[in-house]
GROMACS .gro file of C-alpha atoms in nm:
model
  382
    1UNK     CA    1   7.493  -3.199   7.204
    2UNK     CA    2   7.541  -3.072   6.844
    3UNK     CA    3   7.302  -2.868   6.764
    4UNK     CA    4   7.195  -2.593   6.465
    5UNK     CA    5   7.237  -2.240   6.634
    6UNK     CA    6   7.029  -1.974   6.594
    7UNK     CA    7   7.246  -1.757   6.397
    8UNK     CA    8   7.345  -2.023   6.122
    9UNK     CA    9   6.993  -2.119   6.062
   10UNK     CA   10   6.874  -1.799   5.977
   11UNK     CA   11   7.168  -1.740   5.814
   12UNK     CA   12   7.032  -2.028   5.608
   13UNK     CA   13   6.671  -1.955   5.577
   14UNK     CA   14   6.786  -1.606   5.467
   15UNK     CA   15   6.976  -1.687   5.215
   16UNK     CA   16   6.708  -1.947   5.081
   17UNK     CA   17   6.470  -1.672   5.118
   18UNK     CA   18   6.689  -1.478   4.855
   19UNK     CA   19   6.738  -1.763   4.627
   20UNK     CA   20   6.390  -1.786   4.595
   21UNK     CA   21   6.297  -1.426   4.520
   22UNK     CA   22   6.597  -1.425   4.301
   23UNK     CA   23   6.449  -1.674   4.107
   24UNK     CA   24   6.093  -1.497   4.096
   25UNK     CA   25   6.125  -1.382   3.713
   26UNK     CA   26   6.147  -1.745   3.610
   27UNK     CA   27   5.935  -1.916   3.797
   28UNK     CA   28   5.639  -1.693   3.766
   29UNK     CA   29   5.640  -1.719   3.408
   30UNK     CA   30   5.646  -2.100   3.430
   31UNK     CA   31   5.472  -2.296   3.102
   32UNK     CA   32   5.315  -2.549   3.376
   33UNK     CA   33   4.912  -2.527   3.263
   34UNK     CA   34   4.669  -2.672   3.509
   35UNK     CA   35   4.562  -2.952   3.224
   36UNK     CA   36   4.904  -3.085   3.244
   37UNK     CA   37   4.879  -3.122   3.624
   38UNK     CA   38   4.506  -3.296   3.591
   39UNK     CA   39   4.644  -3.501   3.308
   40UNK     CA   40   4.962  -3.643   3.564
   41UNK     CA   41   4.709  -3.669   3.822
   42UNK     CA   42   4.495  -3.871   3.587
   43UNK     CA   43   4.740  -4.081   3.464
   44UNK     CA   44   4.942  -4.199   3.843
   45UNK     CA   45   4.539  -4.223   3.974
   46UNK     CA   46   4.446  -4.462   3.702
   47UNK     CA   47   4.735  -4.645   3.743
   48UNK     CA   48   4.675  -4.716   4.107
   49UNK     CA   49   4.291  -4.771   4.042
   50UNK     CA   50   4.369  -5.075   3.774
   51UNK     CA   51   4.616  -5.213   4.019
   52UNK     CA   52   4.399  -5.225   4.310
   53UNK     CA   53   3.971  -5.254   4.179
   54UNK     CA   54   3.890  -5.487   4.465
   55UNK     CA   55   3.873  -5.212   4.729
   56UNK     CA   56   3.831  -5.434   5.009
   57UNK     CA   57   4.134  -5.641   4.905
   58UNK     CA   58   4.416  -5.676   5.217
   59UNK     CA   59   4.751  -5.556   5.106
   60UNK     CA   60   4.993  -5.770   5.175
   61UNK     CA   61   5.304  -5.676   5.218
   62UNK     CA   62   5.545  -5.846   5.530
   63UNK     CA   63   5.185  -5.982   5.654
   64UNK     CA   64   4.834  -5.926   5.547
   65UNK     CA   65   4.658  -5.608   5.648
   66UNK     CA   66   4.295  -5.473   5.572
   67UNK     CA   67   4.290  -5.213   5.337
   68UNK     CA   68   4.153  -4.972   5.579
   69UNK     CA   69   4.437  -4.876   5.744
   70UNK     CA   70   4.641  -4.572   5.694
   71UNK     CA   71   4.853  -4.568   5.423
   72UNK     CA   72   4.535  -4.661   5.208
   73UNK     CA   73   4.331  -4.348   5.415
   74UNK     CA   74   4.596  -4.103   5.259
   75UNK     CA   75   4.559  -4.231   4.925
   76UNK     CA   76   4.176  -4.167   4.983
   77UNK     CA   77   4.262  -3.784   5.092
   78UNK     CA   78   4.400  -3.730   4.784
   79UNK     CA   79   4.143  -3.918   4.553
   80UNK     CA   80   3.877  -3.659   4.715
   81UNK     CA   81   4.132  -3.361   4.659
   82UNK     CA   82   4.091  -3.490   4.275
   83UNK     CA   83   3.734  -3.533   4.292
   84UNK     CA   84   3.730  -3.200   4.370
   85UNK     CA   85   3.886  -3.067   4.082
   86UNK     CA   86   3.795  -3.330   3.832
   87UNK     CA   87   3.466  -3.476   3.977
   88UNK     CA   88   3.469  -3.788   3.794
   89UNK     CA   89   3.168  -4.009   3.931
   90UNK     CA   90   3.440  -4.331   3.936
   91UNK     CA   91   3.653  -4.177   4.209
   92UNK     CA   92   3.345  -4.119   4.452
   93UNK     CA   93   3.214  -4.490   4.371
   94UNK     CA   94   3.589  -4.583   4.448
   95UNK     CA   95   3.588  -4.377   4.787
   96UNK     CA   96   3.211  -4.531   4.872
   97UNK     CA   97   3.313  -4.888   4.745
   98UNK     CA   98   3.619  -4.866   5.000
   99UNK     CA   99   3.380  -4.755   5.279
  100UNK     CA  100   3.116  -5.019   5.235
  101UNK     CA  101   3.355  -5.314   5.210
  102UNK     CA  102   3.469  -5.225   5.558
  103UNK     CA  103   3.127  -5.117   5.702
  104UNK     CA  104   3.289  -4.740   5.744
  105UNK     CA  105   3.450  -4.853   6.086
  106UNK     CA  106   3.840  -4.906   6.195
  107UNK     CA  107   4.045  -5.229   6.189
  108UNK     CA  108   4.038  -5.229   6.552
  109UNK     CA  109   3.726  -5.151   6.595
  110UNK     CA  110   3.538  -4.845   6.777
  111UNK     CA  111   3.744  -4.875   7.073
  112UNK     CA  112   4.104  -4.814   6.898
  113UNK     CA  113   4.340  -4.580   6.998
  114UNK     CA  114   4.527  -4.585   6.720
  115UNK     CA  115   4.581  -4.287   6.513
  116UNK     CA  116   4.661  -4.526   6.194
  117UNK     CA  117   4.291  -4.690   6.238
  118UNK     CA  118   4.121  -4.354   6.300
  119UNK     CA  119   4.267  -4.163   5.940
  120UNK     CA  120   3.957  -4.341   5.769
  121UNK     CA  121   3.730  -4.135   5.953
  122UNK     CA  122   3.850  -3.844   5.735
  123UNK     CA  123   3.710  -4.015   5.425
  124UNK     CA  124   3.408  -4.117   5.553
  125UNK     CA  125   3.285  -3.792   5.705
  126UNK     CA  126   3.381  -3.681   5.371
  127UNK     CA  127   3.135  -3.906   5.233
  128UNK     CA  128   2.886  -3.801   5.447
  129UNK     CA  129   2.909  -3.466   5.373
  130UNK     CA  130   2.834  -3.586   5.039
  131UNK     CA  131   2.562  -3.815   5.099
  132UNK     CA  132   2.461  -3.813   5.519
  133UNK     CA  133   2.391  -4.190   5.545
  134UNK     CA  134   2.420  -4.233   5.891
  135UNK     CA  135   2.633  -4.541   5.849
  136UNK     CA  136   2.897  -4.299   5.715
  137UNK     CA  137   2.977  -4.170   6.030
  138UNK     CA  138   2.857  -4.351   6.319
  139UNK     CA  139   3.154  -4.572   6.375
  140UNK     CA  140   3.406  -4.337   6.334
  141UNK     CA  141   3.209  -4.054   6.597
  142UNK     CA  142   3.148  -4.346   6.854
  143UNK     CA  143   3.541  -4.416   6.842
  144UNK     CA  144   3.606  -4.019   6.913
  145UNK     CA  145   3.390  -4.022   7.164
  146UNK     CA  146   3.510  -4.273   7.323
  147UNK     CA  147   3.856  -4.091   7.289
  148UNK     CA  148   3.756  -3.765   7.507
  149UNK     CA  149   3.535  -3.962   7.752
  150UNK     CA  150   3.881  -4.167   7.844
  151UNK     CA  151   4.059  -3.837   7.960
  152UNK     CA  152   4.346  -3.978   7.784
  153UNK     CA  153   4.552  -3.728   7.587
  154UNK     CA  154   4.911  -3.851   7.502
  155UNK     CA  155   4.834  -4.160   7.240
  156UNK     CA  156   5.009  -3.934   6.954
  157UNK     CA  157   5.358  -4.070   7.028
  158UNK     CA  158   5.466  -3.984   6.697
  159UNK     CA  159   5.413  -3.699   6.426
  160UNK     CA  160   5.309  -3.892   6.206
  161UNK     CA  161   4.960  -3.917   6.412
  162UNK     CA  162   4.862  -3.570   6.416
  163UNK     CA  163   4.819  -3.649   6.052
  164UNK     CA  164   4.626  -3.950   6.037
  165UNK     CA  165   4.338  -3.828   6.349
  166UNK     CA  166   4.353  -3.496   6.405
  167UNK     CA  167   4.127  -3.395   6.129
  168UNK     CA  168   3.888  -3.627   6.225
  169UNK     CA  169   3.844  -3.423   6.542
  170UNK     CA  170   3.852  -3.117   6.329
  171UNK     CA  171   3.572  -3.204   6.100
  172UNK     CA  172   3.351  -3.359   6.376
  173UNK     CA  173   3.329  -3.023   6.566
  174UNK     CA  174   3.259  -2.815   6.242
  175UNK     CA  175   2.977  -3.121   6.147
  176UNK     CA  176   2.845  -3.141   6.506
  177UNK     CA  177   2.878  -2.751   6.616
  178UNK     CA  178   3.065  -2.905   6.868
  179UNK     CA  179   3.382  -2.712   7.081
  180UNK     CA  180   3.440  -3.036   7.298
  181UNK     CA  181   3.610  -3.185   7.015
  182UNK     CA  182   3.836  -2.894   6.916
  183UNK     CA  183   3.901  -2.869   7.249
  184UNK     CA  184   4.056  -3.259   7.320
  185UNK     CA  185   4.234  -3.211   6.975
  186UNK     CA  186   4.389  -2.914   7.132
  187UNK     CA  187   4.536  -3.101   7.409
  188UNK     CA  188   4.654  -3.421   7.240
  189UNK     CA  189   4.804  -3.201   7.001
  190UNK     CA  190   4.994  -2.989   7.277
  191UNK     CA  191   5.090  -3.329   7.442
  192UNK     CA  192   5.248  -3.445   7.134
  193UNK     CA  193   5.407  -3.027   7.023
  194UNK     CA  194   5.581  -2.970   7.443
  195UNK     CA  195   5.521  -3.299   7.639
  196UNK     CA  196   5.582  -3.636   7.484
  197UNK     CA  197   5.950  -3.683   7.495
  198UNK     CA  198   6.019  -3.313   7.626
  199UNK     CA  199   5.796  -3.177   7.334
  200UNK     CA  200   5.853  -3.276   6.999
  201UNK     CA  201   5.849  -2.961   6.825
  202UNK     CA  202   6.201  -2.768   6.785
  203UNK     CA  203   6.106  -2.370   6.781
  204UNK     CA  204   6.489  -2.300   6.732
  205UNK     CA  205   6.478  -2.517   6.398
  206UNK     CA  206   6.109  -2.477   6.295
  207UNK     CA  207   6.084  -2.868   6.271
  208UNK     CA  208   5.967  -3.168   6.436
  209UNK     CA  209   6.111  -3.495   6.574
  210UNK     CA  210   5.984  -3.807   6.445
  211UNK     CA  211   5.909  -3.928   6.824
  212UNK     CA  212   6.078  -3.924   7.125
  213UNK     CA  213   6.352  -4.202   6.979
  214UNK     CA  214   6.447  -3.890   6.800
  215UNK     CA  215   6.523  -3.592   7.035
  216UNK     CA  216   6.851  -3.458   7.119
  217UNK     CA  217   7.120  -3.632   7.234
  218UNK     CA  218   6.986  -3.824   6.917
  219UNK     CA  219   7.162  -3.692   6.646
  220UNK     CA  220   7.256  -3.796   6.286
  221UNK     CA  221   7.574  -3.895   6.086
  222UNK     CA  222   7.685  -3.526   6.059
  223UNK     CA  223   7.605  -3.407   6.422
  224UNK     CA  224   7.247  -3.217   6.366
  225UNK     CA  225   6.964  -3.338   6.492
  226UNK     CA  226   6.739  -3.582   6.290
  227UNK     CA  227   6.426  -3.451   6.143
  228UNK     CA  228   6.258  -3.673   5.891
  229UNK     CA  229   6.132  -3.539   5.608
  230UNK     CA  230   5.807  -3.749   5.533
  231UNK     CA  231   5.747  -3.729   5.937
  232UNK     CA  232   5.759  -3.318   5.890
  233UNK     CA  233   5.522  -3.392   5.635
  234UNK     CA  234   5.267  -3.539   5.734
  235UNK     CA  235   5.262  -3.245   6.023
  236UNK     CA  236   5.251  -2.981   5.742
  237UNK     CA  237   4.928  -3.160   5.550
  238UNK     CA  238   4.775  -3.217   5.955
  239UNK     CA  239   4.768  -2.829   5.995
  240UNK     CA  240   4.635  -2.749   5.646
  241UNK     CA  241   4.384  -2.998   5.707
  242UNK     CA  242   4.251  -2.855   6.062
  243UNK     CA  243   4.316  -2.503   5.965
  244UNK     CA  244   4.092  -2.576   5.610
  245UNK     CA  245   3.825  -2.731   5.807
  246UNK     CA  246   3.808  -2.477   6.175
  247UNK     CA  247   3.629  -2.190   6.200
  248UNK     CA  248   3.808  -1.871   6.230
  249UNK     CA  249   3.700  -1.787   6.539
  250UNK     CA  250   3.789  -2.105   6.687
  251UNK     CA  251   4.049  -2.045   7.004
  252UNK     CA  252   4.348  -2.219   6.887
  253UNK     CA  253   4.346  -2.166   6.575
  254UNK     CA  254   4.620  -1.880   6.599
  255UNK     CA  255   4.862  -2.087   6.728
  256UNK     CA  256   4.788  -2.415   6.462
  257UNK     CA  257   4.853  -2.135   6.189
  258UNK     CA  258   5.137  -1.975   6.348
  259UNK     CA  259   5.273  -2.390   6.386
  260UNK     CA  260   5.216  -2.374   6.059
  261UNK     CA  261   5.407  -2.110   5.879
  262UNK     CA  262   5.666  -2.170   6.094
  263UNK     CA  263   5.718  -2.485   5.992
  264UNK     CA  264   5.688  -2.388   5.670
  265UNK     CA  265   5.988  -2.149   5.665
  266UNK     CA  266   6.227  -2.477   5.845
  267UNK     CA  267   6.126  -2.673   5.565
  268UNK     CA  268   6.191  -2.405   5.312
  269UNK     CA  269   6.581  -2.347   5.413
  270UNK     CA  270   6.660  -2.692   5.338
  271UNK     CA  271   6.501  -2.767   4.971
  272UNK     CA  272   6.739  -2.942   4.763
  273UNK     CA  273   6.881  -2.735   4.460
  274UNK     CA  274   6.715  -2.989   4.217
  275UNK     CA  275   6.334  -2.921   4.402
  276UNK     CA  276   6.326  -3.220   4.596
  277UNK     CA  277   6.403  -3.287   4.973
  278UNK     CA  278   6.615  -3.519   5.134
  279UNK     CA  279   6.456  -3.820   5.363
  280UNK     CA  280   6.639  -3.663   5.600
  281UNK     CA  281   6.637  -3.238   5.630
  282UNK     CA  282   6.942  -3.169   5.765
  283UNK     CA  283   7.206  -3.420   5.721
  284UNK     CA  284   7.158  -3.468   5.338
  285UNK     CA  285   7.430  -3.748   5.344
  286UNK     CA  286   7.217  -3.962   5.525
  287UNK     CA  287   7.063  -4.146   5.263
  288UNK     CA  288   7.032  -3.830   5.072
  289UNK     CA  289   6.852  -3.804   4.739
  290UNK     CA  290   6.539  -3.752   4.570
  291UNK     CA  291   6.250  -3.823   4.786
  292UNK     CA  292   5.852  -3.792   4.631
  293UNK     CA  293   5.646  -3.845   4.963
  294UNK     CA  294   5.779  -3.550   5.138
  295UNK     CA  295   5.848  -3.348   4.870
  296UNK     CA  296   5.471  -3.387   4.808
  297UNK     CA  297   5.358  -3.294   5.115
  298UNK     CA  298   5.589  -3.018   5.153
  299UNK     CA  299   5.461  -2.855   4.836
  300UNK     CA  300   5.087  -2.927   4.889
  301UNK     CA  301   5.134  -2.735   5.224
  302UNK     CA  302   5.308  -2.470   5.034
  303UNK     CA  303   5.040  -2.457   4.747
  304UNK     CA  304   4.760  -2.421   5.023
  305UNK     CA  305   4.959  -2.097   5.205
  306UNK     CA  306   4.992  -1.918   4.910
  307UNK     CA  307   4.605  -2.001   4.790
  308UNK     CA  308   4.450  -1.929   5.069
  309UNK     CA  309   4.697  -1.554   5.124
  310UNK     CA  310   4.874  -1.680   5.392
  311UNK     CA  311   5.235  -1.731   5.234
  312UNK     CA  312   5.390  -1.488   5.028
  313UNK     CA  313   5.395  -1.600   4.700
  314UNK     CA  314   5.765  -1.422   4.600
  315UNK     CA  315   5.897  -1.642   4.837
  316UNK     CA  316   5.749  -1.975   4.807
  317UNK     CA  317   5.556  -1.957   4.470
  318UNK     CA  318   5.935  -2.066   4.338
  319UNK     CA  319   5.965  -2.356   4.569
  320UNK     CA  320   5.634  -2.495   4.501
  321UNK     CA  321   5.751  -2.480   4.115
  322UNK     CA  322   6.081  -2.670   4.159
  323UNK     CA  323   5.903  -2.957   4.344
  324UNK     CA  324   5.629  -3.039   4.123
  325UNK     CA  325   5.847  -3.000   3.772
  326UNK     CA  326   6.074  -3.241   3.972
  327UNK     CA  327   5.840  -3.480   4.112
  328UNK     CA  328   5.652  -3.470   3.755
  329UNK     CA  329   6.044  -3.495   3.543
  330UNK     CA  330   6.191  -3.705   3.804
  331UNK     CA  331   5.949  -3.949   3.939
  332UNK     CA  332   5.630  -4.037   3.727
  333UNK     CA  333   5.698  -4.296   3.522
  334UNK     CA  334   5.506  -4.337   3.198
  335UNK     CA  335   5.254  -4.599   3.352
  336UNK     CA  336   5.169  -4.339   3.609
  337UNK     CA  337   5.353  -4.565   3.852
  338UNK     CA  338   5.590  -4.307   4.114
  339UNK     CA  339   5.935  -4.326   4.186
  340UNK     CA  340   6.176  -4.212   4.442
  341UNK     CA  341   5.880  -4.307   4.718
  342UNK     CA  342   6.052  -4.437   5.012
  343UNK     CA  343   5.892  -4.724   5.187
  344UNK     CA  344   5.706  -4.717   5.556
  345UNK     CA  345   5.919  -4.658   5.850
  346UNK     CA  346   6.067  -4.349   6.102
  347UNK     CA  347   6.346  -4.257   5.994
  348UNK     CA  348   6.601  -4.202   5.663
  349UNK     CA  349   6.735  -4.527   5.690
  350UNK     CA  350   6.375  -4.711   5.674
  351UNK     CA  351   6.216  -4.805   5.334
  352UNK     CA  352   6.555  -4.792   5.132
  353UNK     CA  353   6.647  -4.811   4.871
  354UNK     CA  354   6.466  -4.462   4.730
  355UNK     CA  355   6.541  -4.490   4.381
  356UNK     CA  356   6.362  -4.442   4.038
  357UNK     CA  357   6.248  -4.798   3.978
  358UNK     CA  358   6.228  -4.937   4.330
  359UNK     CA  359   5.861  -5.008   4.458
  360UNK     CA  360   5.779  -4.930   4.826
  361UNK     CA  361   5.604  -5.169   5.049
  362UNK     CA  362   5.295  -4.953   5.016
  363UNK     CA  363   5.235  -4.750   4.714
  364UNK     CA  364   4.914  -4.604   4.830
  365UNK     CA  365   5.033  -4.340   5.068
  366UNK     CA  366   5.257  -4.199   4.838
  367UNK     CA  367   5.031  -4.137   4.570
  368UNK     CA  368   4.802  -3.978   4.816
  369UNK     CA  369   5.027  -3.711   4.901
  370UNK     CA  370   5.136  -3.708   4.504
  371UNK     CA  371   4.753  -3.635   4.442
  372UNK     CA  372   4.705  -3.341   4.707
  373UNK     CA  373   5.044  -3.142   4.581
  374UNK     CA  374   4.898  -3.150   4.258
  375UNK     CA  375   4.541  -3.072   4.319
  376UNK     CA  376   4.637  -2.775   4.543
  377UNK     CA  377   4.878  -2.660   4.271
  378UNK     CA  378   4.623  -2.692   3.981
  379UNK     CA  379   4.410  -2.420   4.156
  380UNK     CA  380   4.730  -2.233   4.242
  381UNK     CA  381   4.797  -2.233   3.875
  382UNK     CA  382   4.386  -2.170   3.761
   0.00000   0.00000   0.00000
């Protein structure tokens, strides 16, 4: 089994740690203003928003699909990271519009284990904590519940999952002053970090396998192991999430913080010189390239460290930098549509061709994470 050793990774992250404080003079004098991020963020939101106005519209891609599944729950999370910043009253009666047409409940109903159907529940507790109509969150709590009182704690198979329900677990304890649900987060969350698969969290690399298809003696093209980038992603924007939303005296929180900032330093070493990432972080031959979903998340969860005084600013203030003027150079094209966005999937080879003008099979997603790097960065940059 070829693997990264110890030695040549920090080598690596060293010597990206360097680059990056060598590079401090620049990049903290960078002409970015936050009303140039808002006006980006305006532009690829309105784009989506004229696309799509019937919010209860299936997508059809391969097959039809209701409109409350996943990828359209991340484009949500990043509509309400707007609203926050630019509360215009059209992106709440967007969000509430989305909710009603699907009676705030899950495509497969209130007995679905499926992370993918549960990442709605993050919008509509949202909207409850804006307006508590009870409708808001009943469906989504009586599918939690329904979670812990199964004793069942290994349905995140993939990374990806922590994403889409973890947070909903997150925000139910904080709205119910309730430990039992940090608690069953906790251990579906260690099932999918050291069990599933033999643990799918690498502490020698500081990254995650996509699932257990994924973990050594699966390895890529060049011989290293296969960590996708978007995958590692959606990890980075799951922590952030919980760790925004859970007390601080909450028991576990150490170690989701300490996840965390590890897993920010593995993504770190392997940014691309240009300020993207590659779909896949350490064989960049394997359909390497620009890549906006990642990079996205990647930088929101980078943007969040250093706002909230947990990342060291000389160090990943110059990152953060490179990746938005990239995504924003590279990627947004003049209707506000987003290129370089590779399509649904697991792994590098899924969703291709990334390239500028090629459309995904979802566009919603992708834009989500698009609209949470930028709202974390405006407030890094106010």
């Amino acid at each position: 089994m070829i693997r990264i050793k110890n030695k040549i990774f920090f080598l690596v992250l060293t010597l990206a740690l360097g680059a990056c404080v060598s590079q401090r003079a620049s990049y903290k004098a960078t002409k970015t203003t936050p009303e140039q991020v808002l006006t980006v963020l305006r532009s690829t939101n309105a784009y989506f928003m004229q696309k799509w106005p019937d919010t209860g519209k299936p997508i059809y891609t391969n097959r039809w699909r209701p409109s409350n599944i996943w990828t359209r729950a991340v484009y949500y999370e990043g509509l309400m990271a707007l609203y926050q910043i630019d509360p215009d009253k059209r992106y709440y009666d967007y969000a509430v519009d989305w909710g009603t047409q699907h009676k705030w409940s899950m495509r497969n109903g209130v007995e679905t284990r499926n992370a993918d159907d549960q990442a709605c529940g993050q919008i509509y507790l949202d909207l409850y904590e804006m307006d508590p109509q009870p409708e808001r969150m009943a469906a989504i709590k009586q599918n939690i519940d329904y979670i812990i009182r199964s004793g069942k704690v290994d349905d995140w198979t993939w990374i990806d999952a922590i994403q889409m329900a973890m947070p909903v677990f997150a925000k139910l304890g904080v709205m119910l002053n309730d430990e039992r649900y940090f608690d069953y987060m906790y251990k579906m969350y260690t099932h999918t970090k050291a069990v599933e698969g033999g643990g799918l969290y690498n502490p020698e690399d500081k990254l995650w396998w996509r699932d257990k298809d994924f973990v050594p003696p699966y390895k890529e093209p060049n011989g290293e192991d296969c960590y996708w980038s978007r995958g590692n992603g959606w990890v980075v924007a799951a922590l952030v999430r919980v760790l925004d939303i859970l007390p601080e005296t909450e028991k576990h929180r150490t170690e989701y913080l300490e996840d965390y900032k590890n897993l920010m330093e593995g993504v770190l070493a392997v940014q691309r010189s240009d300020g993207f990432w590659n779909v896949s972080l350490h064989d960049p031959g394997h359909f390497g390239g620009r890549e906006t979903s990642g990079t996205a998340l990647f930088a929101y969860g980078m943007a969040w460290g250093i706002n909230k005084g947990i990342l060291d600013a000389t160090i990943y203030r110059p990152a953060v930098d490179k990746a938005w003027s990239a995504m924003v150079n590279e990627a947004v094209h003049p209707s506000g549509f987003l290129g370089y966005m590779q399509g649904t999937g697991k792994e590098p080879k899924d969703g291709q061709p990334v390239r500028f003008a090629s459309v995904p099979d979802f566009e919603d997603y992708g834009l989500g994470c698009f609209l949470l790097a930028g709202s974390e960065y405006y407030k890094l940059l106010k």
